Amino acid sequence: MSAATTRSRTPDRLCVEAVDLARAAAEETAAPGAVGAYVGAVAEGERVVTHYFACEDLGYRGWRWAVTVARASRAKVVTLDETVLLPGPESVLAPEWLPWSERLRPGDMGPGDLLPTEAEDPRLEPGLYDGDDDTPPPDSALSPELAERADAEDAQVTDGPPADLPAAPSRGSIAEVGRELGLGRPRVLSRYGLETAAERWEEQYGPGTQMAQAAPAPCHTCAFLIPLAGSLRQSFGLCANEFGPADGHVVSLSYGCGGHSEAAIMPKTPEAPPLRLDEVAEPLVE
C-alpha cells in the first residue's frame, strides 16, 4: 500500500477539528434552531472532511446537515467547501420516482387526456400495409400482384373467356371492404397484446370467479352474449344483459351469472279446478 493511499484514508487533523466552522456554516444556511447536535465526521479524501449535524426541522426527521471543509496542501487554514442537507439512515423519503408511463393505472385517464403509444410498444405490430403508402405489400389482399394471379387462376378454371364472366368488384370496393375489416390500420394488436388482453378479461370475467362458479350455465349458451370478431371470438364475447354484472363488458365464454337467458322459466299460473256443485246433500235449514 502506497503512502499516498495511507494519507487519503487518514482524516486531516485540522479539518476534523474545524467543528465550530462547520456549525457556523450550517446555522447560516438553515433556519434558526434547525441545526442540532453534532453527529460525527467522515473523511472524503486527502485533507477533505465532512461534518454532520442533526436536523431539528420537523419536516425533515432523520435528515442531517452535511458541511464539507478542506485544507490546501501546506496550508494551515481550513476553508469551507459546501453545506447541504442530506437524508440519514432513519430519514423519511419520498417513494422512488417513476416515469408517468409506469405510474399510469387503468381508470386514471379522464376526458381530454391523451395517452401516446410508444413506437416499439410490444402490444402492437405493423398492419398489413402502411397507411401513408397507397401501394400495399405483395402479400396483401389488395396488392396488384395478388389480384393478377387470382385473375389468371380464375381464367384457367372457367369455360368461357374472362370477358364473358360478370365483372369483378372494382378496386375501390375491395379497398373499402379491407378498411372495414381493419386491414388499412398502420398498427394492429400483436400476439402479445392479444394474450395480455385475454388474461385481463378472463381474470375479471372468467370461469374462476365466484359469480361464474355459482352460475346455472356458461355464457356460450346465453342469448345475451354477442360474439366478437377475429380469433378472440373462440374464447370471449360481449355481455348485453342490462341486469347482469358484466353488462357491456367482454366476458369469457366459460363465465356465467344468474342472469343467464335460460337460467329459469317462469312457471305458469296453475289453473283453478272446475267447480263441482253438490246436488246430493240436503240443504241446510235454519
PDB file of C-alpha atoms in Angstrom:
ATOM      1  CA  MET A   1       0.000   0.000   0.000  1.00  0.00           C
ATOM      2  CA  SER A   2       1.483   3.362  -1.012  1.00  0.00           C
ATOM      3  CA  ALA A   3       1.995   6.296   1.326  1.00  0.00           C
ATOM      4  CA  ALA A   4      -0.476   8.416  -0.678  1.00  0.00           C
ATOM      5  CA  THR A   5      -3.226   5.841  -0.161  1.00  0.00           C
ATOM      6  CA  THR A   6      -2.496   5.727   3.563  1.00  0.00           C
ATOM      7  CA  ARG A   7      -2.701   9.511   3.860  1.00  0.00           C
ATOM      8  CA  SER A   8      -6.009   9.656   1.919  1.00  0.00           C
ATOM      9  CA  ARG A   9      -7.703   7.314   4.422  1.00  0.00           C
ATOM     10  CA  THR A  10      -6.452   9.215   7.477  1.00  0.00           C
ATOM     11  CA  PRO A  11      -8.667  12.229   8.360  1.00  0.00           C
ATOM     12  CA  ASP A  12      -6.835  15.520   8.344  1.00  0.00           C
ATOM     13  CA  ARG A  13      -6.413  16.734  11.928  1.00  0.00           C
ATOM     14  CA  LEU A  14      -7.098  20.401  11.230  1.00  0.00           C
ATOM     15  CA  CYS A  15     -10.189  19.575   9.148  1.00  0.00           C
ATOM     16  CA  VAL A  16     -11.547  17.274  11.853  1.00  0.00           C
ATOM     17  CA  GLU A  17     -11.060  19.980  14.496  1.00  0.00           C
ATOM     18  CA  ALA A  18     -12.988  22.561  12.427  1.00  0.00           C
ATOM     19  CA  VAL A  19     -16.328  21.683  14.060  1.00  0.00           C
ATOM     20  CA  ASP A  20     -17.135  25.280  15.030  1.00  0.00           C
ATOM     21  CA  LEU A  21     -16.526  26.458  11.459  1.00  0.00           C
ATOM     22  CA  ALA A  22     -18.829  23.741  10.133  1.00  0.00           C
ATOM     23  CA  ARG A  23     -21.589  24.510  12.667  1.00  0.00           C
ATOM     24  CA  ALA A  24     -21.470  28.213  11.874  1.00  0.00           C
ATOM     25  CA  ALA A  25     -21.844  27.439   8.170  1.00  0.00           C
ATOM     26  CA  ALA A  26     -24.792  25.122   8.836  1.00  0.00           C
ATOM     27  CA  GLU A  27     -26.549  27.664  11.088  1.00  0.00           C
ATOM     28  CA  GLU A  28     -26.063  30.351   8.461  1.00  0.00           C
ATOM     29  CA  THR A  29     -27.729  28.154   5.826  1.00  0.00           C
ATOM     30  CA  ALA A  30     -30.501  26.603   7.928  1.00  0.00           C
ATOM     31  CA  ALA A  31     -33.438  28.228   9.646  1.00  0.00           C
ATOM     32  CA  PRO A  32     -32.988  29.362  13.248  1.00  0.00           C
ATOM     33  CA  GLY A  33     -32.902  26.388  15.594  1.00  0.00           C
ATOM     34  CA  ALA A  34     -32.748  23.812  12.776  1.00  0.00           C
ATOM     35  CA  VAL A  35     -29.166  22.674  13.470  1.00  0.00           C
ATOM     36  CA  GLY A  36     -28.974  20.097  16.237  1.00  0.00           C
ATOM     37  CA  ALA A  37     -26.309  18.028  17.918  1.00  0.00           C
ATOM     38  CA  TYR A  38     -23.028  17.084  16.313  1.00  0.00           C
ATOM     39  CA  VAL A  39     -23.184  13.589  14.773  1.00  0.00           C
ATOM     40  CA  GLY A  40     -19.643  12.975  13.532  1.00  0.00           C
ATOM     41  CA  ALA A  41     -17.136  13.452  10.734  1.00  0.00           C
ATOM     42  CA  VAL A  42     -16.214  11.403   7.668  1.00  0.00           C
ATOM     43  CA  ALA A  43     -13.031  11.741   5.611  1.00  0.00           C
ATOM     44  CA  GLU A  44     -13.947  12.279   1.962  1.00  0.00           C
ATOM     45  CA  GLY A  45     -10.377  12.385   0.689  1.00  0.00           C
ATOM     46  CA  GLU A  46      -6.967  13.824   1.383  1.00  0.00           C
ATOM     47  CA  ARG A  47      -7.477  16.949   3.558  1.00  0.00           C
ATOM     48  CA  VAL A  48     -11.259  16.857   2.908  1.00  0.00           C
ATOM     49  CA  VAL A  49     -13.692  16.118   5.781  1.00  0.00           C
ATOM     50  CA  THR A  50     -17.494  16.297   6.053  1.00  0.00           C
ATOM     51  CA  HIS A  51     -19.076  17.170   9.407  1.00  0.00           C
ATOM     52  CA  TYR A  52     -22.652  16.032  10.145  1.00  0.00           C
ATOM     53  CA  PHE A  53     -25.188  17.754  12.400  1.00  0.00           C
ATOM     54  CA  ALA A  54     -28.684  16.583  13.263  1.00  0.00           C
ATOM     55  CA  CYS A  55     -31.559  18.433  11.628  1.00  0.00           C
ATOM     56  CA  GLU A  56     -34.225  19.652  14.079  1.00  0.00           C
ATOM     57  CA  ASP A  57     -36.695  20.711  11.394  1.00  0.00           C
ATOM     58  CA  LEU A  58     -39.970  18.822  11.913  1.00  0.00           C
ATOM     59  CA  GLY A  59     -40.394  18.347   8.186  1.00  0.00           C
ATOM     60  CA  TYR A  60     -37.012  16.595   7.821  1.00  0.00           C
ATOM     61  CA  ARG A  61     -36.983  13.987  10.553  1.00  0.00           C
ATOM     62  CA  GLY A  62     -33.818  11.893  10.414  1.00  0.00           C
ATOM     63  CA  TRP A  63     -32.020  14.215   7.972  1.00  0.00           C
ATOM     64  CA  ARG A  64     -28.562  15.660   8.660  1.00  0.00           C
ATOM     65  CA  TRP A  65     -26.741  18.849   7.802  1.00  0.00           C
ATOM     66  CA  ALA A  66     -23.505  17.972   5.976  1.00  0.00           C
ATOM     67  CA  VAL A  67     -20.764  20.582   5.933  1.00  0.00           C
ATOM     68  CA  THR A  68     -17.623  19.764   3.943  1.00  0.00           C
ATOM     69  CA  VAL A  69     -14.362  21.534   4.764  1.00  0.00           C
ATOM     70  CA  ALA A  70     -10.972  21.270   3.080  1.00  0.00           C
ATOM     71  CA  ARG A  71      -7.378  22.392   3.508  1.00  0.00           C
ATOM     72  CA  ALA A  72      -4.909  23.140   0.769  1.00  0.00           C
ATOM     73  CA  SER A  73      -1.506  21.471   0.730  1.00  0.00           C
ATOM     74  CA  ARG A  74       0.929  23.056   3.244  1.00  0.00           C
ATOM     75  CA  ALA A  75      -1.808  25.493   4.345  1.00  0.00           C
ATOM     76  CA  LYS A  76      -2.792  25.921   7.986  1.00  0.00           C
ATOM     77  CA  VAL A  77      -6.211  27.461   7.354  1.00  0.00           C
ATOM     78  CA  VAL A  78      -9.296  25.284   6.821  1.00  0.00           C
ATOM     79  CA  THR A  79     -11.783  26.614   4.269  1.00  0.00           C
ATOM     80  CA  LEU A  80     -15.459  25.895   3.742  1.00  0.00           C
ATOM     81  CA  ASP A  81     -16.375  23.749   0.740  1.00  0.00           C
ATOM     82  CA  GLU A  82     -20.184  23.233   0.759  1.00  0.00           C
ATOM     83  CA  THR A  83     -23.207  22.885   3.035  1.00  0.00           C
ATOM     84  CA  VAL A  84     -26.099  20.577   2.144  1.00  0.00           C
ATOM     85  CA  LEU A  85     -28.992  18.773   3.814  1.00  0.00           C
ATOM     86  CA  LEU A  86     -28.778  15.006   3.286  1.00  0.00           C
ATOM     87  CA  PRO A  87     -31.028  12.110   4.335  1.00  0.00           C
ATOM     88  CA  GLY A  88     -29.825   9.861   7.120  1.00  0.00           C
ATOM     89  CA  PRO A  89     -30.391   6.165   7.815  1.00  0.00           C
ATOM     90  CA  GLU A  90     -33.744   6.849   9.549  1.00  0.00           C
ATOM     91  CA  SER A  91     -34.951   9.711   7.377  1.00  0.00           C
ATOM     92  CA  VAL A  92     -38.375   9.763   5.746  1.00  0.00           C
ATOM     93  CA  LEU A  93     -38.002   9.746   1.959  1.00  0.00           C
ATOM     94  CA  ALA A  94     -40.451  10.005  -0.889  1.00  0.00           C
ATOM     95  CA  PRO A  95     -41.095   6.886  -2.998  1.00  0.00           C
ATOM     96  CA  GLU A  96     -38.726   6.200  -5.847  1.00  0.00           C
ATOM     97  CA  TRP A  97     -39.576   8.353  -8.848  1.00  0.00           C
ATOM     98  CA  LEU A  98     -41.135   6.560 -11.787  1.00  0.00           C
ATOM     99  CA  PRO A  99     -41.958   7.943 -15.238  1.00  0.00           C
ATOM    100  CA  TRP A 100     -45.627   8.649 -15.870  1.00  0.00           C
ATOM    101  CA  SER A 101     -45.897   5.709 -18.264  1.00  0.00           C
ATOM    102  CA  GLU A 102     -45.069   3.320 -15.389  1.00  0.00           C
ATOM    103  CA  ARG A 103     -47.283   5.107 -12.840  1.00  0.00           C
ATOM    104  CA  LEU A 104     -50.373   5.025 -15.045  1.00  0.00           C
ATOM    105  CA  ARG A 105     -53.074   2.599 -13.958  1.00  0.00           C
ATOM    106  CA  PRO A 106     -56.357   1.535 -15.566  1.00  0.00           C
ATOM    107  CA  GLY A 107     -59.014   4.144 -14.918  1.00  0.00           C
ATOM    108  CA  ASP A 108     -56.577   7.066 -14.494  1.00  0.00           C
ATOM    109  CA  MET A 109     -57.447   8.680 -17.828  1.00  0.00           C
ATOM    110  CA  GLY A 110     -60.137  11.342 -17.859  1.00  0.00           C
ATOM    111  CA  PRO A 111     -61.901  13.436 -20.513  1.00  0.00           C
ATOM    112  CA  GLY A 112     -59.380  15.266 -22.671  1.00  0.00           C
ATOM    113  CA  ASP A 113     -56.380  13.200 -21.538  1.00  0.00           C
ATOM    114  CA  LEU A 114     -54.045  11.844 -24.219  1.00  0.00           C
ATOM    115  CA  LEU A 115     -52.026   8.640 -23.866  1.00  0.00           C
ATOM    116  CA  PRO A 116     -49.286   8.472 -26.534  1.00  0.00           C
ATOM    117  CA  THR A 117     -48.318   4.959 -27.590  1.00  0.00           C
ATOM    118  CA  GLU A 118     -44.631   4.166 -27.928  1.00  0.00           C
ATOM    119  CA  ALA A 119     -43.297   3.262 -31.351  1.00  0.00           C
ATOM    120  CA  GLU A 120     -41.951  -0.052 -30.007  1.00  0.00           C
ATOM    121  CA  ASP A 121     -44.999  -0.950 -27.930  1.00  0.00           C
ATOM    122  CA  PRO A 122     -44.913  -4.774 -27.593  1.00  0.00           C
ATOM    123  CA  ARG A 123     -48.713  -4.880 -27.647  1.00  0.00           C
ATOM    124  CA  LEU A 124     -48.785  -3.665 -31.252  1.00  0.00           C
ATOM    125  CA  GLU A 125     -47.316  -4.726 -34.568  1.00  0.00           C
ATOM    126  CA  PRO A 126     -47.390  -3.212 -38.079  1.00  0.00           C
ATOM    127  CA  GLY A 127     -50.584  -3.605 -40.074  1.00  0.00           C
ATOM    128  CA  LEU A 128     -50.828  -5.241 -43.479  1.00  0.00           C
ATOM    129  CA  TYR A 129     -49.636  -2.099 -45.225  1.00  0.00           C
ATOM    130  CA  ASP A 130     -48.533   1.409 -44.396  1.00  0.00           C
ATOM    131  CA  GLY A 131     -51.423   3.839 -44.305  1.00  0.00           C
ATOM    132  CA  ASP A 132     -49.253   6.596 -45.848  1.00  0.00           C
ATOM    133  CA  ASP A 133     -48.471   4.458 -48.885  1.00  0.00           C
ATOM    134  CA  ASP A 134     -51.241   3.732 -51.390  1.00  0.00           C
ATOM    135  CA  THR A 135     -49.407   0.635 -52.645  1.00  0.00           C
ATOM    136  CA  PRO A 136     -49.973  -2.386 -50.388  1.00  0.00           C
ATOM    137  CA  PRO A 137     -47.279  -5.054 -49.967  1.00  0.00           C
ATOM    138  CA  PRO A 138     -47.199  -8.068 -52.348  1.00  0.00           C
ATOM    139  CA  ASP A 139     -48.769 -10.420 -49.803  1.00  0.00           C
ATOM    140  CA  SER A 140     -51.691  -8.079 -49.113  1.00  0.00           C
ATOM    141  CA  ALA A 141     -55.200  -8.940 -50.249  1.00  0.00           C
ATOM    142  CA  LEU A 142     -55.264  -5.578 -52.053  1.00  0.00           C
ATOM    143  CA  SER A 143     -51.956  -5.875 -53.929  1.00  0.00           C
ATOM    144  CA  PRO A 144     -51.962  -5.775 -57.767  1.00  0.00           C
ATOM    145  CA  GLU A 145     -49.721  -8.855 -57.954  1.00  0.00           C
ATOM    146  CA  LEU A 146     -52.165 -10.939 -55.956  1.00  0.00           C
ATOM    147  CA  ALA A 147     -55.104  -9.641 -57.985  1.00  0.00           C
ATOM    148  CA  GLU A 148     -53.428 -10.543 -61.307  1.00  0.00           C
ATOM    149  CA  ARG A 149     -52.582 -14.023 -60.057  1.00  0.00           C
ATOM    150  CA  ALA A 150     -56.164 -14.542 -58.925  1.00  0.00           C
ATOM    151  CA  ASP A 151     -57.489 -13.446 -62.346  1.00  0.00           C
ATOM    152  CA  ALA A 152     -55.150 -15.909 -64.077  1.00  0.00           C
ATOM    153  CA  GLU A 153     -56.279 -18.773 -61.854  1.00  0.00           C
ATOM    154  CA  ASP A 154     -59.932 -17.898 -62.446  1.00  0.00           C
ATOM    155  CA  ALA A 155     -59.382 -17.937 -66.211  1.00  0.00           C
ATOM    156  CA  GLN A 156     -57.912 -21.443 -66.037  1.00  0.00           C
ATOM    157  CA  VAL A 157     -60.898 -22.969 -64.224  1.00  0.00           C
ATOM    158  CA  THR A 158     -63.680 -21.269 -66.240  1.00  0.00           C
ATOM    159  CA  ASP A 159     -65.053 -22.430 -69.593  1.00  0.00           C
ATOM    160  CA  GLY A 160     -65.617 -19.063 -71.196  1.00  0.00           C
ATOM    161  CA  PRO A 161     -63.242 -16.131 -71.626  1.00  0.00           C
ATOM    162  CA  PRO A 162     -62.980 -13.673 -68.774  1.00  0.00           C
ATOM    163  CA  ALA A 163     -64.862 -11.095 -70.834  1.00  0.00           C
ATOM    164  CA  ASP A 164     -67.995 -13.248 -70.739  1.00  0.00           C
ATOM    165  CA  LEU A 165     -67.916 -13.510 -66.945  1.00  0.00           C
ATOM    166  CA  PRO A 166     -69.525 -10.997 -64.581  1.00  0.00           C
ATOM    167  CA  ALA A 167     -67.378  -8.001 -63.834  1.00  0.00           C
ATOM    168  CA  ALA A 168     -65.128  -8.382 -60.820  1.00  0.00           C
ATOM    169  CA  PRO A 169     -65.532  -5.990 -57.913  1.00  0.00           C
ATOM    170  CA  SER A 170     -63.858  -2.684 -58.520  1.00  0.00           C
ATOM    171  CA  ARG A 171     -60.576  -1.802 -56.916  1.00  0.00           C
ATOM    172  CA  GLY A 172     -62.272   0.802 -54.754  1.00  0.00           C
ATOM    173  CA  SER A 173     -64.864  -1.590 -53.358  1.00  0.00           C
ATOM    174  CA  ILE A 174     -62.177  -4.109 -52.346  1.00  0.00           C
ATOM    175  CA  ALA A 175     -60.255  -1.386 -50.552  1.00  0.00           C
ATOM    176  CA  GLU A 176     -63.383  -0.258 -48.735  1.00  0.00           C
ATOM    177  CA  VAL A 177     -64.055  -3.785 -47.505  1.00  0.00           C
ATOM    178  CA  GLY A 178     -60.441  -4.071 -46.406  1.00  0.00           C
ATOM    179  CA  ARG A 179     -60.702  -0.871 -44.412  1.00  0.00           C
ATOM    180  CA  GLU A 180     -63.890  -2.091 -42.751  1.00  0.00           C
ATOM    181  CA  LEU A 181     -62.012  -5.208 -41.652  1.00  0.00           C
ATOM    182  CA  GLY A 182     -59.169  -3.113 -40.260  1.00  0.00           C
ATOM    183  CA  LEU A 183     -56.639  -4.098 -42.932  1.00  0.00           C
ATOM    184  CA  GLY A 184     -55.632  -0.495 -43.548  1.00  0.00           C
ATOM    185  CA  ARG A 185     -54.614   0.375 -39.997  1.00  0.00           C
ATOM    186  CA  PRO A 186     -50.960   1.323 -39.527  1.00  0.00           C
ATOM    187  CA  ARG A 187     -50.701  -0.962 -36.484  1.00  0.00           C
ATOM    188  CA  VAL A 188     -52.740  -3.830 -35.092  1.00  0.00           C
ATOM    189  CA  LEU A 189     -52.635  -5.880 -31.913  1.00  0.00           C
ATOM    190  CA  SER A 190     -49.692  -8.248 -31.691  1.00  0.00           C
ATOM    191  CA  ARG A 191     -49.920 -11.749 -30.276  1.00  0.00           C
ATOM    192  CA  TYR A 192     -48.570 -10.387 -27.007  1.00  0.00           C
ATOM    193  CA  GLY A 193     -51.242  -7.682 -26.976  1.00  0.00           C
ATOM    194  CA  LEU A 194     -53.981 -10.241 -27.579  1.00  0.00           C
ATOM    195  CA  GLU A 195     -52.683 -12.529 -24.841  1.00  0.00           C
ATOM    196  CA  THR A 196     -52.406  -9.769 -22.233  1.00  0.00           C
ATOM    197  CA  ALA A 197     -55.905  -8.522 -23.057  1.00  0.00           C
ATOM    198  CA  ALA A 198     -57.300 -12.042 -22.786  1.00  0.00           C
ATOM    199  CA  GLU A 199     -55.608 -12.510 -19.403  1.00  0.00           C
ATOM    200  CA  ARG A 200     -57.143  -9.296 -18.048  1.00  0.00           C
ATOM    201  CA  TRP A 201     -60.626 -10.144 -19.273  1.00  0.00           C
ATOM    202  CA  GLU A 202     -60.507 -13.706 -18.001  1.00  0.00           C
ATOM    203  CA  GLU A 203     -59.274 -12.601 -14.595  1.00  0.00           C
ATOM    204  CA  GLN A 204     -62.259 -10.284 -14.134  1.00  0.00           C
ATOM    205  CA  TYR A 205     -64.941 -12.201 -16.020  1.00  0.00           C
ATOM    206  CA  GLY A 206     -63.625 -15.746 -16.289  1.00  0.00           C
ATOM    207  CA  PRO A 207     -64.612 -19.214 -15.115  1.00  0.00           C
ATOM    208  CA  GLY A 208     -62.577 -18.914 -11.926  1.00  0.00           C
ATOM    209  CA  THR A 209     -64.666 -16.095 -10.461  1.00  0.00           C
ATOM    210  CA  GLN A 210     -67.154 -16.715  -7.678  1.00  0.00           C
ATOM    211  CA  MET A 211     -70.006 -15.497  -9.874  1.00  0.00           C
ATOM    212  CA  ALA A 212     -69.184 -17.980 -12.644  1.00  0.00           C
ATOM    213  CA  GLN A 213     -68.882 -20.924 -10.278  1.00  0.00           C
ATOM    214  CA  ALA A 214     -72.367 -20.257  -8.897  1.00  0.00           C
ATOM    215  CA  ALA A 215     -73.955 -19.658 -12.312  1.00  0.00           C
ATOM    216  CA  PRO A 216     -76.531 -22.102 -13.677  1.00  0.00           C
ATOM    217  CA  ALA A 217     -74.904 -22.235 -17.134  1.00  0.00           C
ATOM    218  CA  PRO A 218     -71.929 -20.731 -19.034  1.00  0.00           C
ATOM    219  CA  CYS A 219     -72.129 -17.655 -21.243  1.00  0.00           C
ATOM    220  CA  HIS A 220     -71.643 -19.510 -24.534  1.00  0.00           C
ATOM    221  CA  THR A 221     -75.202 -20.855 -24.162  1.00  0.00           C
ATOM    222  CA  CYS A 222     -76.708 -17.472 -23.230  1.00  0.00           C
ATOM    223  CA  ALA A 223     -78.786 -15.432 -25.672  1.00  0.00           C
ATOM    224  CA  PHE A 224     -77.398 -12.180 -24.255  1.00  0.00           C
ATOM    225  CA  LEU A 225     -73.861 -12.983 -25.488  1.00  0.00           C
ATOM    226  CA  ILE A 226     -72.675 -11.013 -28.536  1.00  0.00           C
ATOM    227  CA  PRO A 227     -69.778 -12.812 -30.293  1.00  0.00           C
ATOM    228  CA  LEU A 228     -66.536 -10.986 -31.011  1.00  0.00           C
ATOM    229  CA  ALA A 229     -64.737 -10.918 -34.347  1.00  0.00           C
ATOM    230  CA  GLY A 230     -61.364 -12.455 -35.091  1.00  0.00           C
ATOM    231  CA  SER A 231     -59.507 -15.088 -33.129  1.00  0.00           C
ATOM    232  CA  LEU A 232     -60.849 -13.871 -29.782  1.00  0.00           C
ATOM    233  CA  ARG A 233     -64.368 -14.974 -30.651  1.00  0.00           C
ATOM    234  CA  GLN A 234     -63.304 -18.519 -29.781  1.00  0.00           C
ATOM    235  CA  SER A 235     -62.926 -17.548 -26.131  1.00  0.00           C
ATOM    236  CA  PHE A 236     -64.752 -14.268 -25.483  1.00  0.00           C
ATOM    237  CA  GLY A 237     -67.919 -12.359 -26.181  1.00  0.00           C
ATOM    238  CA  LEU A 238     -69.754  -9.210 -25.100  1.00  0.00           C
ATOM    239  CA  CYS A 239     -72.478  -9.315 -22.462  1.00  0.00           C
ATOM    240  CA  ALA A 240     -75.682  -7.473 -23.393  1.00  0.00           C
ATOM    241  CA  ASN A 241     -77.781  -8.238 -20.326  1.00  0.00           C
ATOM    242  CA  GLU A 242     -78.543  -4.896 -18.691  1.00  0.00           C
ATOM    243  CA  PHE A 243     -79.300  -6.614 -15.383  1.00  0.00           C
ATOM    244  CA  GLY A 244     -76.164  -8.767 -15.400  1.00  0.00           C
ATOM    245  CA  PRO A 245     -72.962  -7.861 -13.519  1.00  0.00           C
ATOM    246  CA  ALA A 246     -70.925  -7.851 -16.764  1.00  0.00           C
ATOM    247  CA  ASP A 247     -73.241  -5.771 -18.968  1.00  0.00           C
ATOM    248  CA  GLY A 248     -71.165  -4.028 -21.639  1.00  0.00           C
ATOM    249  CA  HIS A 249     -68.003  -5.954 -20.722  1.00  0.00           C
ATOM    250  CA  VAL A 250     -66.033  -8.629 -22.533  1.00  0.00           C
ATOM    251  CA  VAL A 251     -66.600 -11.962 -20.815  1.00  0.00           C
ATOM    252  CA  SER A 252     -65.133 -15.418 -21.190  1.00  0.00           C
ATOM    253  CA  LEU A 253     -67.364 -17.958 -22.874  1.00  0.00           C
ATOM    254  CA  SER A 254     -66.946 -20.035 -19.720  1.00  0.00           C
ATOM    255  CA  TYR A 255     -68.130 -17.193 -17.497  1.00  0.00           C
ATOM    256  CA  GLY A 256     -71.666 -17.170 -16.175  1.00  0.00           C
ATOM    257  CA  CYS A 257     -74.081 -15.399 -13.883  1.00  0.00           C
ATOM    258  CA  GLY A 258     -77.606 -15.638 -12.579  1.00  0.00           C
ATOM    259  CA  GLY A 259     -78.861 -13.530 -15.476  1.00  0.00           C
ATOM    260  CA  HIS A 260     -78.460 -16.366 -17.983  1.00  0.00           C
ATOM    261  CA  SER A 261     -81.233 -16.322 -20.573  1.00  0.00           C
ATOM    262  CA  GLU A 262     -82.070 -19.963 -19.844  1.00  0.00           C
ATOM    263  CA  ALA A 263     -81.486 -19.815 -16.109  1.00  0.00           C
ATOM    264  CA  ALA A 264     -85.140 -20.379 -15.204  1.00  0.00           C
ATOM    265  CA  ILE A 265     -88.517 -20.485 -16.913  1.00  0.00           C
ATOM    266  CA  MET A 266     -91.277 -18.700 -15.107  1.00  0.00           C
ATOM    267  CA  PRO A 267     -93.858 -21.301 -14.057  1.00  0.00           C
ATOM    268  CA  LYS A 268     -97.311 -20.936 -15.473  1.00  0.00           C
ATOM    269  CA  THR A 269    -100.080 -19.894 -13.154  1.00  0.00           C
ATOM    270  CA  PRO A 270    -101.933 -23.076 -12.173  1.00  0.00           C
ATOM    271  CA  GLU A 271    -105.496 -23.239 -13.394  1.00  0.00           C
ATOM    272  CA  ALA A 272    -108.175 -23.446 -10.753  1.00  0.00           C
ATOM    273  CA  PRO A 273    -110.068 -26.768 -10.704  1.00  0.00           C
ATOM    274  CA  PRO A 274    -113.627 -26.668 -12.069  1.00  0.00           C
ATOM    275  CA  LEU A 275    -116.395 -26.010  -9.613  1.00  0.00           C
ATOM    276  CA  ARG A 276    -118.412 -29.058  -8.606  1.00  0.00           C
ATOM    277  CA  LEU A 277    -121.964 -28.467  -7.364  1.00  0.00           C
ATOM    278  CA  ASP A 278    -123.087 -30.951  -4.737  1.00  0.00           C
ATOM    279  CA  GLU A 279    -126.684 -31.802  -5.587  1.00  0.00           C
ATOM    280  CA  VAL A 280    -126.924 -34.844  -3.285  1.00  0.00           C
ATOM    281  CA  ALA A 281    -126.564 -33.289   0.119  1.00  0.00           C
ATOM    282  CA  GLU A 282    -129.707 -31.836   1.678  1.00  0.00           C
ATOM    283  CA  PRO A 283    -129.767 -28.085   2.046  1.00  0.00           C
ATOM    284  CA  LEU A 284    -129.266 -26.687   5.497  1.00  0.00           C
ATOM    285  CA  VAL A 285    -132.445 -25.317   7.076  1.00  0.00           C
ATOM    286  CA  GLU A 286    -132.286 -22.925   9.930  1.00  0.00           C
TER     287      GLU A 286
END
